[in-house]
Structures are given as structure tokens and as C-alpha cells.
Coordinates of C-alpha atoms and ligand atoms in Angstrom, one line a residue:
M8 CA 15.9 -1.7 11.1
D9 CA 16.5 -3.6 7.9
A10 CA 20.3 -3.3 8.3
A11 CA 20.0 -4.5 11.9
A12 CA 17.8 -7.4 10.8
K13 CA 20.2 -8.4 8.0
Q14 CA 23.3 -8.3 10.2
L15 CA 21.8 -9.8 13.4
G16 CA 20.0 -12.8 11.9
P17 CA 16.5 -14.4 12.3
I18 CA 15.8 -12.9 15.7
A19 CA 17.3 -9.9 17.4
Q20 CA 16.6 -7.6 20.3
I21 CA 16.8 -3.8 20.0
R22 CA 16.7 -1.6 23.1
I23 CA 15.0 1.6 22.1
S24 CA 15.3 3.1 25.6
F25 CA 15.8 1.7 29.2
L26 CA 12.0 1.1 29.3
Y27 CA 11.3 -0.1 25.8
T28 CA 12.8 -3.1 23.9
L29 CA 11.7 -4.5 20.5
V30 CA 12.3 -7.9 19.1
I31 CA 12.8 -8.2 15.4
V32 CA 12.0 -11.5 13.7
T33 CA 13.1 -12.0 10.1
D34 CA 12.8 -15.7 9.6
Y35 CA 10.1 -16.1 7.0
Q36 CA 8.5 -19.3 8.3
E37 CA 8.5 -18.1 11.9
T38 CA 6.9 -14.8 10.8
E39 CA 4.2 -16.7 8.9
S40 CA 3.4 -18.9 11.9
I41 CA 3.2 -16.0 14.3
L42 CA 1.0 -13.9 12.1
Q43 CA -1.2 -16.6 10.8
V44 CA -1.5 -19.2 13.4
R45 CA -0.4 -18.0 16.9
H46 CA -3.4 -15.6 17.5
A47 CA -3.7 -16.8 21.1
D48 CA -0.1 -15.7 21.7
F49 CA 0.1 -12.4 19.7
D50 CA -2.2 -9.5 18.9
R51 CA -1.8 -6.2 17.0
A52 CA 0.8 -4.2 19.0
E53 CA -0.6 -1.4 21.1
A54 CA 2.5 0.6 20.0
N55 CA 1.3 0.3 16.4
A56 CA -2.4 0.8 17.0
R57 CA -2.0 4.0 18.9
F58 CA -0.3 5.7 15.9
F59 CA -3.7 6.1 14.3
R60 CA -5.9 6.7 17.4
Q61 CA -5.9 10.5 17.2
L62 CA -7.1 10.4 13.6
L63 CA -9.4 7.3 13.7
P64 CA -10.4 6.7 17.3
T65 CA -12.6 3.7 16.5
G66 CA -11.1 2.5 13.1
Q67 CA -10.0 -1.2 12.9
I68 CA -6.4 0.0 12.5
S69 CA -6.4 1.7 15.9
Q70 CA -7.9 -1.2 17.8
I71 CA -6.4 -4.3 19.4
T72 CA -8.5 -7.4 18.7
G73 CA -11.7 -7.4 20.7
P74 CA -15.5 -7.0 20.3
M75 CA -15.4 -3.6 18.6
W76 CA -12.7 -4.7 16.1
K77 CA -14.7 -7.9 15.3
H78 CA -18.0 -5.9 14.9
H79 CA -16.3 -3.5 12.4
R80 CA -14.7 -6.3 10.4
R81 CA -18.0 -8.1 10.2
I82 CA -19.8 -5.1 8.9
I83 CA -17.3 -3.8 6.4
G84 CA -15.8 -7.2 5.5
P85 CA -18.1 -7.7 2.4
A86 CA -16.4 -4.6 0.9
M87 CA -13.5 -6.9 0.0
T88 CA -15.5 -9.7 -1.7
S89 CA -15.2 -10.2 -5.5
K90 CA -18.9 -9.2 -5.9
H91 CA -18.5 -5.8 -4.3
L92 CA -15.1 -5.1 -5.8
S93 CA -16.5 -5.8 -9.2
L94 CA -19.3 -3.2 -8.6
T95 CA -16.7 -0.6 -7.5
T96 CA -14.2 -1.2 -10.4
P97 CA -15.7 1.6 -12.6
R98 CA -15.0 4.1 -9.7
A99 CA -11.3 3.2 -9.8
N100 CA -11.3 3.2 -13.6
E101 CA -12.4 6.9 -13.7
A102 CA -9.2 7.8 -11.8
V103 CA -7.0 5.7 -14.2
M104 CA -8.5 7.4 -17.3
N105 CA -8.0 10.8 -15.8
L106 CA -4.4 10.0 -14.9
I107 CA -3.7 8.8 -18.5
E108 CA -5.1 12.1 -19.9
L109 CA -3.1 14.1 -17.3
F110 CA 0.1 12.3 -18.3
K111 CA -0.6 12.9 -22.0
L112 CA -1.1 16.6 -21.3
K113 CA 2.0 16.9 -19.1
A114 CA 4.1 15.0 -21.6
S115 CA 3.0 17.5 -24.3
K116 CA 3.8 20.5 -22.2
A117 CA 7.1 19.0 -21.0
G118 CA 8.3 18.6 -24.6
G119 CA 10.5 15.6 -24.0
R120 CA 11.7 16.5 -20.5
S121 CA 11.0 14.3 -17.5
F122 CA 8.7 15.3 -14.7
E123 CA 8.0 14.0 -11.1
S124 CA 5.1 11.5 -10.9
E125 CA 4.5 10.8 -7.2
G126 CA 2.1 13.7 -6.6
D127 CA 0.0 12.6 -9.5
M128 CA 0.0 9.0 -8.4
T129 CA -1.2 9.8 -4.9
S130 CA -3.8 12.2 -6.3
A131 CA -5.0 9.3 -8.6
T132 CA -5.2 6.8 -5.8
M133 CA -7.0 9.3 -3.6
D134 CA -9.6 9.9 -6.4
A135 CA -9.9 6.1 -6.9
I136 CA -10.2 5.4 -3.1
C137 CA -12.7 8.1 -2.6
G138 CA -14.8 6.7 -5.5
M139 CA -14.7 3.2 -4.0
A140 CA -15.2 4.4 -0.4
F141 CA -18.1 6.8 -0.9
G142 CA -19.1 6.8 -4.5
S143 CA -17.5 10.0 -5.9
S144 CA -14.1 11.6 -5.9
W145 CA -12.8 15.1 -5.2
H146 CA -11.7 15.3 -8.9
I147 CA -8.2 16.2 -7.9
L148 CA -6.8 15.0 -11.3
G149 CA -9.5 16.9 -13.2
G150 CA -8.6 20.1 -11.3
I151 CA -4.9 19.6 -12.0
K152 CA -5.6 19.0 -15.7
E153 CA -7.5 22.3 -15.9
Q154 CA -4.6 24.2 -14.4
I155 CA -2.0 22.6 -16.8
Q156 CA -4.2 23.3 -19.8
M157 CA -3.7 27.0 -19.2
L158 CA 0.1 26.6 -19.4
E159 CA 2.0 27.5 -22.5
S160 CA 4.8 25.2 -21.4
A161 CA 6.2 24.0 -18.1
P162 CA 9.2 25.9 -16.4
T163 CA 12.4 23.9 -16.2
G164 CA 13.7 22.7 -12.8
H165 CA 17.3 22.6 -11.5
L166 CA 17.8 19.1 -13.0
G167 CA 16.4 20.0 -16.4
D168 CA 13.0 18.5 -15.6
A169 CA 9.6 20.0 -16.4
V170 CA 8.0 21.5 -13.2
F171 CA 4.2 21.6 -12.8
R172 CA 3.1 23.6 -9.8
T173 CA -0.6 22.9 -9.2
T174 CA -3.1 23.1 -6.3
R175 CA -5.6 20.6 -5.0
P176 CA -9.1 21.1 -3.7
D177 CA -9.3 22.3 -0.1
I178 CA -10.9 19.1 1.1
A179 CA -8.0 17.0 -0.3
D180 CA -5.5 19.4 1.4
A181 CA -7.3 19.1 4.7
T182 CA -7.2 15.3 4.4
W183 CA -3.5 15.3 3.7
Y184 CA -2.9 17.6 6.6
I185 CA -4.5 15.3 9.1
F186 CA -2.8 12.2 7.5
E187 CA 0.6 13.8 7.9
A188 CA 0.0 14.4 11.6
V189 CA 0.0 10.6 12.2
P190 CA 3.1 10.3 14.5
I191 CA 4.6 7.3 12.8
T192 CA 8.3 8.4 12.5
V193 CA 8.7 10.2 15.8
P194 CA 10.2 8.7 19.0
F195 CA 7.3 9.7 21.4
P196 CA 4.1 9.4 19.5
A197 CA 1.8 9.9 22.5
I198 CA 3.3 13.3 23.3
I199 CA 3.1 14.4 19.7
D200 CA -0.5 13.2 19.6
F201 CA -1.3 15.3 22.7
F202 CA 0.1 18.5 21.1
T203 CA -1.6 17.7 17.8
S204 CA -5.0 17.4 19.5
L205 CA -4.5 21.0 20.8
S206 CA -3.5 22.4 17.4
P207 CA -6.3 24.7 16.0
T208 CA -5.2 24.0 12.4
Y209 CA -5.4 20.2 13.0
R210 CA -8.8 20.5 14.6
R211 CA -10.2 22.7 11.8
H212 CA -9.0 20.3 9.1
S213 CA -10.3 17.3 11.0
R214 CA -13.7 19.0 11.4
T215 CA -13.8 19.8 7.7
V216 CA -13.1 16.2 6.6
R217 CA -15.4 14.7 9.2
S218 CA -18.3 17.0 8.4
Y219 CA -17.8 16.3 4.7
L220 CA -18.0 12.5 5.4
K221 CA -21.1 13.1 7.6
S222 CA -22.9 14.8 4.7
R223 CA -22.0 11.8 2.5
L224 CA -23.4 9.5 5.1
D225 CA -26.7 11.4 5.2
E226 CA -26.9 11.4 1.4
S227 CA -26.2 7.7 1.4
R228 CA -29.1 7.1 3.9
E229 CA -31.5 9.0 1.7
K230 CA -30.4 7.0 -1.3
I231 CA -30.7 3.6 0.3
K232 CA -34.1 4.5 1.8
A233 CA -35.3 5.3 -1.7
I234 CA -34.0 2.0 -3.2
G235 CA -34.7 -0.2 -0.2
S236 CA -31.9 -1.9 1.7
E237 CA -32.4 -5.4 0.4
A238 CA -32.4 -4.3 -3.3
A239 CA -29.4 -2.0 -2.6
M240 CA -27.2 -4.8 -1.5
D241 CA -26.9 -6.0 -5.1
L242 CA -26.4 -2.5 -6.5
V243 CA -24.2 -0.5 -4.2
D244 CA -20.9 0.5 -5.9
N245 CA -19.2 2.0 -2.8
T246 CA -18.4 0.9 0.8
L247 CA -20.4 3.6 2.5
D248 CA -23.6 2.7 0.7
M249 CA -22.9 -0.9 1.5
M250 CA -22.6 -0.2 5.2
V251 CA -25.8 1.9 5.2
A252 CA -27.7 -0.8 3.3
R253 CA -26.7 -3.3 6.0
E254 CA -27.4 -1.1 9.0
S255 CA -31.2 -1.9 8.9
R256 CA -30.3 -5.2 10.4
A257 CA -29.9 -4.6 14.2
E258 CA -26.7 -6.6 14.5
D259 CA -25.1 -4.6 11.7
W260 CA -25.9 -1.1 13.1
M261 CA -23.0 1.1 13.7
P262 CA -22.9 4.7 15.2
D263 CA -22.2 7.5 12.8
N264 CA -18.8 8.3 14.2
E265 CA -17.7 4.7 13.8
M266 CA -18.9 4.6 10.2
I267 CA -17.1 7.8 9.4
D268 CA -13.9 6.4 11.0
E269 CA -14.1 3.3 8.7
V270 CA -14.6 5.4 5.6
L271 CA -11.8 7.8 6.5
Q272 CA -9.6 4.8 7.3
Y273 CA -10.0 3.7 3.6
L274 CA -8.3 7.0 2.6
V275 CA -5.7 6.9 5.4
A276 CA -4.6 3.3 4.8
G277 CA -5.2 3.1 1.1
T278 CA -4.1 6.4 -0.6
E279 CA -0.4 6.8 0.4
T280 CA 0.3 3.1 0.3
S281 CA -1.2 2.5 -3.1
G282 CA 0.2 5.8 -4.5
A283 CA 3.8 5.0 -3.4
T284 CA 3.6 1.4 -4.7
L285 CA 2.4 2.7 -8.1
T286 CA 5.2 5.3 -8.1
W287 CA 7.7 2.5 -7.6
F288 CA 6.1 0.6 -10.5
L289 CA 6.7 3.6 -12.8
K290 CA 10.3 3.7 -11.7
Y291 CA 10.8 -0.1 -12.4
M292 CA 9.1 0.3 -15.8
T293 CA 11.3 3.3 -16.7
N294 CA 14.4 1.2 -16.0
S295 CA 13.1 -2.0 -17.7
P296 CA 12.1 -1.4 -21.3
S297 CA 12.0 -5.1 -22.1
I298 CA 9.6 -5.8 -19.2
Q299 CA 7.4 -2.9 -20.4
R300 CA 7.2 -4.4 -23.9
K301 CA 6.6 -7.9 -22.6
L302 CA 3.8 -6.7 -20.3
R303 CA 2.1 -4.7 -23.1
D304 CA 2.4 -7.5 -25.6
H305 CA 1.1 -10.0 -23.0
I306 CA -2.1 -7.9 -22.3
I307 CA -2.7 -7.3 -26.0
A308 CA -2.3 -11.0 -26.9
R309 CA -4.5 -12.3 -24.0
K310 CA -7.1 -9.5 -23.8
P311 CA -7.0 -7.5 -27.1
Q312 CA -10.4 -5.9 -26.3
L313 CA -8.7 -3.9 -23.5
Q314 CA -7.2 -1.6 -26.2
D315 CA -10.8 -0.4 -26.8
R316 CA -12.5 -0.5 -23.5
Q317 CA -11.7 -0.3 -19.7
P318 CA -11.1 -3.6 -17.9
T319 CA -13.7 -5.1 -15.6
F320 CA -12.8 -6.8 -12.3
E321 CA -13.3 -10.2 -14.1
D322 CA -10.9 -9.3 -17.0
L323 CA -7.9 -9.0 -14.8
N324 CA -6.9 -12.2 -12.9
A325 CA -3.9 -14.4 -12.5
A326 CA -5.2 -17.2 -14.8
T327 CA -6.0 -14.9 -17.7
L328 CA -3.1 -12.4 -17.3
P329 CA -0.4 -14.3 -15.3
Y330 CA 2.4 -11.9 -16.3
L331 CA 0.5 -8.9 -15.2
E332 CA 0.0 -10.6 -11.9
A333 CA 3.7 -11.3 -11.7
V334 CA 4.4 -7.6 -12.3
V335 CA 1.9 -6.7 -9.5
Y336 CA 3.5 -9.1 -7.0
E337 CA 7.0 -8.2 -7.9
T338 CA 6.3 -4.5 -7.5
L339 CA 4.7 -5.1 -4.1
R340 CA 7.6 -7.3 -3.1
L341 CA 10.4 -5.0 -4.1
S342 CA 8.9 -1.6 -3.3
R343 CA 8.1 -2.8 0.3
T344 CA 5.7 0.0 0.7
A345 CA 5.0 -0.8 4.3
G346 CA 8.5 -1.2 5.9
G347 CA 7.2 -3.6 8.6
Y348 CA 4.4 -4.4 11.0
A349 CA 4.2 -5.4 14.6
R350 CA 2.5 -7.7 17.1
E351 CA 2.5 -7.8 20.9
A352 CA 3.1 -10.9 23.0
K353 CA -0.1 -11.5 25.0
K354 CA 1.7 -13.8 27.3
D355 CA 5.2 -15.2 27.9
V356 CA 6.0 -17.0 24.6
T357 CA 8.8 -18.8 22.8
V358 CA 10.0 -17.6 19.4
L359 CA 12.8 -19.5 17.6
G360 CA 13.9 -21.0 20.9
H361 CA 13.9 -17.7 22.9
R362 CA 11.7 -16.8 25.7
I363 CA 9.9 -13.5 25.1
P364 CA 8.1 -11.9 28.0
K365 CA 4.4 -10.8 27.9
G366 CA 4.0 -7.3 26.6
T367 CA 7.0 -7.3 24.3
T368 CA 6.6 -5.7 20.8
V369 CA 7.7 -8.1 18.1
V370 CA 8.4 -6.5 14.7
F371 CA 8.5 -8.1 11.3
T372 CA 10.2 -6.4 8.3
T373 CA 9.0 -6.7 4.8
A374 CA 12.7 -7.0 3.9
T375 CA 12.1 -10.8 4.5
G376 CA 10.8 -10.7 0.9
T377 CA 14.1 -9.3 -0.5
E378 CA 16.6 -10.8 1.9
D379 CA 15.2 -14.1 2.9
L380 CA 17.3 -14.8 5.9
S381 CA 15.9 -18.3 6.2
T382 CA 17.2 -19.3 2.7
P383 CA 19.7 -22.1 3.3
T384 CA 22.1 -20.5 0.8
A385 CA 21.8 -17.0 2.4
A386 CA 25.1 -15.5 3.5
P387 CA 25.9 -16.4 7.1
Y388 CA 24.7 -14.0 9.7
L389 CA 27.3 -11.8 11.3
P390 CA 26.2 -12.1 14.9
N391 CA 28.8 -9.7 16.3
A392 CA 28.5 -7.0 13.8
A393 CA 26.0 -4.3 14.7
P394 CA 25.4 -1.8 11.9
A395 CA 27.5 1.3 12.1
G396 CA 26.1 4.1 14.1
T397 CA 23.6 2.0 16.0
D398 CA 25.8 0.3 18.6
A399 CA 24.3 2.3 21.4
L400 CA 20.8 1.0 20.6
I401 CA 21.5 -2.6 19.8
R402 CA 22.3 -5.4 22.1
Q403 CA 22.4 -8.8 20.6
T404 CA 20.6 -11.7 22.2
E405 CA 22.9 -14.5 23.3
A406 CA 24.5 -16.6 20.5
L407 CA 21.7 -16.5 18.0
A408 CA 23.6 -17.3 14.9
D409 CA 22.8 -21.0 15.3
V410 CA 19.0 -20.4 15.1
R411 CA 18.5 -21.2 11.5
Y412 CA 15.7 -22.5 9.3
D413 CA 15.5 -26.3 9.5
P414 CA 15.7 -27.6 5.9
S415 CA 13.8 -30.7 6.8
A416 CA 10.7 -28.8 7.9
A417 CA 7.8 -28.5 5.5
R418 CA 7.7 -25.2 3.8
K419 CA 5.0 -24.2 1.4
I420 CA 6.8 -21.1 0.0
G421 CA 9.8 -21.5 -2.2
Y422 CA 13.1 -19.6 -2.1
W423 CA 14.5 -16.8 -4.2
A424 CA 17.9 -17.6 -5.7
A425 CA 20.6 -16.3 -3.4
G426 CA 21.7 -12.7 -4.2
T427 CA 18.7 -12.0 -6.5
G428 CA 16.3 -10.5 -4.0
H429 CA 17.1 -6.9 -4.8
L430 CA 16.4 -7.3 -8.5
F431 CA 13.1 -6.3 -10.2
D432 CA 12.3 -9.6 -12.0
P433 CA 8.7 -10.6 -12.5
E434 CA 9.8 -13.9 -14.0
R435 CA 10.6 -15.1 -10.5
W436 CA 6.8 -15.5 -10.1
M437 CA 6.3 -17.5 -13.3
T438 CA 6.4 -21.3 -13.7
S439 CA 8.1 -23.0 -16.6
K440 CA 4.5 -23.5 -18.0
G441 CA 4.0 -19.7 -18.1
E442 CA 1.6 -19.7 -15.1
F443 CA 1.7 -17.4 -12.1
D444 CA 2.8 -19.0 -8.9
P445 CA 1.9 -17.0 -5.7
Y446 CA 4.0 -19.4 -3.6
A447 CA 7.2 -18.9 -5.7
G448 CA 9.1 -17.3 -2.9
P449 CA 8.8 -15.0 0.2
S450 CA 7.0 -11.7 0.1
M451 CA 4.6 -10.2 2.7
P452 CA 3.7 -6.7 1.6
F453 CA 0.3 -6.9 3.4
G454 CA 1.3 -8.7 6.6
L455 CA -0.7 -11.8 7.2
G456 CA -3.4 -13.4 9.4
Q457 CA -6.5 -11.9 11.0
R458 CA -4.7 -8.6 11.5
G459 CA -3.1 -8.5 8.1
C460 CA -4.1 -5.7 5.7
F461 CA -7.9 -5.4 5.5
G462 CA -7.7 -3.7 2.1
K463 CA -5.4 -6.2 0.3
N464 CA -8.0 -7.3 -2.3
L465 CA -8.8 -3.8 -3.2
A466 CA -5.2 -2.8 -3.3
V467 CA -4.3 -5.7 -5.7
L468 CA -7.3 -4.8 -7.9
E469 CA -6.1 -1.2 -8.0
M470 CA -2.6 -2.3 -8.9
R471 CA -3.9 -4.5 -11.8
L472 CA -6.2 -1.7 -13.1
F473 CA -3.5 1.0 -13.0
M474 CA -0.6 -1.1 -14.2
A475 CA -2.6 -2.7 -17.1
Q476 CA -4.0 0.5 -18.4
L477 CA -0.8 2.6 -18.0
S478 CA 1.1 -0.1 -19.8
L479 CA -1.2 0.0 -22.7
A480 CA -1.3 3.8 -22.9
F481 CA 2.5 4.6 -22.5
F482 CA 6.0 3.6 -23.0
F483 CA 8.0 5.1 -20.1
G484 CA 11.2 6.3 -21.7
P485 CA 14.6 6.4 -19.9
V486 CA 15.3 9.4 -17.6
P487 CA 18.7 11.0 -17.0
E488 CA 20.9 9.4 -14.3
T489 CA 20.6 12.5 -12.1
M490 CA 16.9 11.9 -11.9
N491 CA 17.0 8.2 -11.4
S492 CA 18.1 7.6 -7.8
T493 CA 16.8 4.5 -6.0
E494 CA 17.0 6.1 -2.6
F495 CA 13.8 6.1 -0.5
F496 CA 12.4 7.9 2.5
E497 CA 9.9 6.6 5.0
T498 CA 6.6 8.0 6.3
V499 CA 3.6 5.7 6.6
A500 CA 5.0 4.2 3.4
N501 CA 8.4 3.9 1.7
H502 CA 8.6 6.5 -1.0
P503 CA 11.2 6.8 -3.8
R504 CA 13.2 10.1 -3.4
Q505 CA 13.0 10.7 -7.1
S506 CA 10.0 9.7 -9.2
Y507 CA 10.8 11.2 -12.6
I508 CA 9.0 9.7 -15.7
R509 CA 9.0 10.4 -19.4
P510 CA 5.8 8.9 -20.8
M511 CA 5.3 8.7 -24.5
S512 CA 2.9 6.9 -26.9
W513 CA 4.0 3.5 -28.0
E514 CA 4.1 4.7 -31.6
C515 CA 6.5 7.4 -30.7
A516 CA 8.7 4.9 -28.7
E517 CA 8.8 2.5 -31.7
A518 CA 9.7 5.4 -34.1
Q519 CA 12.5 6.4 -31.8
A520 CA 13.7 2.8 -31.5
Q521 CA 13.9 2.5 -35.3
V522 CA 15.9 5.7 -35.6
L523 CA 18.4 4.4 -33.1
A524 CA 18.6 0.9 -34.7
Ligands
HEM10 C1 -0.3 -1.3 -1.8 C2 -1.2 -1.0 -0.9 C3 -1.2 -1.4 0.5 C4 -0.2 -2.0 1.3 C5 1.2 -2.3 0.9 C6 -0.8 -2.2 2.6 C7 -0.1 -2.8 3.7 C8 -0.6 -3.0 4.9 C9 0.1 -3.6 6.0 C10 1.6 -4.1 5.9 C11 -0.7 -3.7 7.1 C12 -0.3 -4.2 8.5 C13 -0.6 -5.7 8.4 C14 -0.2 -6.5 9.6 O1 0.0 -5.9 10.7 O2 -0.1 -7.8 9.5 C15 -1.9 -3.1 6.7 C16 -3.0 -2.9 7.5 C17 -4.2 -2.4 7.1 N1 -4.6 -2.0 5.8 FE1 -3.4 -2.0 4.2 N2 -2.1 -1.8 2.6 C18 -2.4 -1.3 1.4 C19 -3.6 -0.8 1.0 C20 -4.7 -0.7 1.8 C21 -6.0 -0.3 1.3 C22 -6.4 0.1 -0.1 C23 -6.8 -0.3 2.4 C24 -8.3 0.1 2.6 C25 -9.2 0.0 1.6 C26 -6.1 -0.8 3.5 C27 -6.6 -1.0 4.8 C28 -5.8 -1.5 5.9 C29 -6.4 -1.6 7.2 C30 -7.8 -1.2 7.7 C31 -5.4 -2.2 8.0 C32 -5.4 -2.5 9.5 C33 -6.1 -3.9 9.6 C34 -6.3 -4.3 11.1 O3 -5.6 -3.7 12.0 O4 -7.0 -5.2 11.3 N3 -4.8 -1.1 3.1 N4 -1.9 -2.7 5.4

């Protein structure tokens, strides 16, 4: 899709089959306007929402905008306020600390060899999200640590890496199983969903996860009854408790199955996305020693106390730690965890001068953050060059090359310098005064508008917590070329094909640097 978007320009039409046509819009300003302003014209695409319906029949993510979606947003919305996120921060910090201990242990057993990190990052984000969603985790990292402690040393893989084969608790495996059944990369999701719903294994794992969440819900009700719902509102450190505390108000009541869907949705929408983004972060750090040093020095200079204690929600913000914020935004921009998102035209509409009939799915790619096709200096579009191998699928709309961004129009967001979009460069987010500028240039990792990512605030908090503490704990040493590919593969998220790291203490890194000097 990215290749098509790049070659065909700001708007293009892709015929998937005789019955189904998509329109791709890559013009940044038009995308902003559709997502943020034109709610009367566009809604969440049914084609997108139905991916998750088997797993989360009533979750926000499976619904088009209507009374049920609004009801869910109103009840769970306070989970993304600063007040609630501040209360839940210790839950995420537990996962970060366990991850740091696990990396130390793995590094000692690896004896200088690199090892794959993505499994640990998704286990860490699952532990963190569980803690924030219902107050305790499945201790996946703790279990992995215990298994690794038993090892003398790790076996060597075919690339010369250290291989750690570990298992996860059954409940975590059951959850992964049902996540992986989301038919996101298949051509006929409805058919796949039908067969999935008949699969005894899927049904068994789904029952296991749902009955676990039901027992958490019952415990939460007991807890909140004992505290009293009004008092609980100021104390609750997880989303389930918060929803239960609110349910005493008639308008905030929600049936059990809907509450369970909302909590499970945290895990579905928040684990793989955050885990993949943090895996990319480790890759960028591994390949940017000077950025690692700058980030660590920045945190120590601005918040020296974070060397001795865990950060609070209030410690980590763009004003206090602008360079950390720049690293967070740059990682989200370049890793493009979610490849794109979609809307459906609710009526006949006009986009960039082209009539789009009611019911058409319009897709936006996060590549607009790396290849800003509305940049006046961008390379000219190639309106007649369909990407190789896709000719049969692609039919260009008539003469679209002339539909370009109008430089005289007001635009709040800046531009990235031509040809630099593919580089990992946190400086692009910094002003000459050393401040963080969220409007420096295009990037939409979370989509936008009323159907943009619900969990954005939580995700950004997680990124800050993990990135700050990992940067203080480790220097990520270079890994061999054969383990350093930048290729990726796509599921719900974009994952790096290789995620090898070689964490070491800063003291060890400095000693090595001196020997080499
Ligand atoms: C780095 C991490 C994350 C990324 C990159 C990400 C990205 C996205 C994107 C691109 C969308 C679609 C937006 C649109 O259509 O405009 C989305 C939707 C959503 N995300 Fe996230 N997300 C992340 C983490 C999370 C977390 C941690 C949660 C939950 C706590 C979450 C919950 C949701 C939900 C519920 C929706 C659907 C919203 C709706 O349909 O109204 N996400 N996310």
C-alpha cells in the first residue's frame, strides 16, 4: 500500500476485487481534515471494525460511531486522564523493573552475544497493560526470569546469537492465541471469522480468558463495595476498578460482557502495538550510540533523582524532558507501528476535488509521516507508474498528478526536510531553543479525531517510562550486520524481522570505549 501511495500521489484508487474498491489518501492536510473535522462525512470503516468483532463483539474498536460506542467512551474515557494515569504508573513501572532485571540476567548468560528482544518487549507490555487494566499482571517476565536463572549459559543460534527458549503462563498463551486469530492480514476476514468461531481451540482459549476477566470483575466489585464507590474514584489504580466504581451511577452502568470486552480490548489494542514500538526503539538505539548517550545525559542532567527511584507520571513530560519526548515521537513516527487506518464515506463526498461515493472505504497510511507527499519539495509523483507486481490491482484515477498541496493554505504542521523522512533523528522535533515542538512535522501514529486511538495517552506514558528507564540502565551495544536487518513484517502492527540487542551496563560501555580509543 505504501509503495502504491508513494507512486500514485495524494489520492489513488485501488481495486481489490470487482466488488471492492479502496481509496488511499496520503495528503497530510486532507487526512487531518477528514479525520478531525469531517465527522458528518466519514465514520470508522465497517471493513476495519469487523476485524475485531469475533474477539470483542461490543468493544469500541469493533463499533461504528453510535449510542453504544458513545456510552463506552464516556464510561472508560476517564482512564486516559492525567489523574488516572498517574495512579496507574506504578503498575507499568513494575513491568519496566522486571524487564531490566531480565535483560541483565540474559546479558550475563549470553556472555557478549546478542539475543532477540521482541518476545520480551511484548511480554513486558502485556505485564504493564494487565497491571493498568485490572490491577495485577500475569508475571510473565518473572516466570521467564526463573527459567533463565536455571540455565548455565544459553545455547548458540545459527547467527551466533544466544537463544533463550522459555514458556509463558497458560493464560498469556490463551490470550495470544485469540489475538492471533484476528483476521487482519487475510483477504476474506468474514469467512475466516466464521471458521474461527467454530474452532474448539479458539472457543476454549476465549472461554479461559473471559472467565479469568469475569473473576477479576467480581473481585473488583467486592473491593469497591468495601471502600465505597465515591472514595474509590480517588484511589483506583486500574481501569476495571474505575469502571466498577462508576457503575453505581445508573447512567454509567454497563453489562458484564461489555465491561469484559473493554478490559480485553486494552490487551488487544495495547500489547502488540506498544511492544512492537518499543522493539523498534531498541533497534534505533542499537544503531545510534550518540543518541543513546545524549538521551541518558539529558535525563541525568534534568532529573538526576531518576537514577535512584522510579519515575512518576509527573516526572516525565515534554517541558521537563524535551529530548526524551523527541525520542518518543521519533520512534512512533518512524516505526509506524500501525501501518494505516480507515474511514467509510457516510454519504457522497468530495476529497481533493474527486467525488467519492457513499460506502467507499478511504485508507490513510502512517507513511505520510515518513514520506510527506504534500511537501512542496517532495519528488514529483509518477502518475503512470504503478508499483511492480500490482498492475492487476491498481487502476489510477484520472490525471491526479495536479492535485497538490496549496502552499498558500494555512498549515499548522511544519515539513520535514526533503529526503530525510526515513532517518531516525529526534532532533527534528526540537526547536533552536532546545524545546520539544509537537508540530514540527507530519506524523500520525495514532490516527486522529474522535475515532483516533483511545489509548494514546497511556501508550505515550508507557513509551516514556520504558525508554527513560531502559536508557538509564543500559547501553545497547552494536550487533553484527547479519542480525541488524531493517526489514519488517505486518500483523496488527509492523514488527522488525530481527530484533537483536546486546545490552550492557554504562560502566562496561565506557570501559570498552576507552580501550578502543
Ligand atoms: C504505540 C502504541 C499504539 C499505537 C501506535 C496505536 C495506534 C492506533 C491506531 C492507528 C488506531 C486507529 C486510529 C484511527 O482509526 O484513527 C488505534 C485505535 C485504537 N487504539 Fe491504539 N495504539 C496504541 C496503543 C493503544 C493502547 C495502549 C490502547 C489501550 C489502552 C489502545 C486502544 C485503542 C482503541 C480502543 C482503539 C479504537 C478506538 C475507536 O475505534 O474509537 N491503543 N490505535
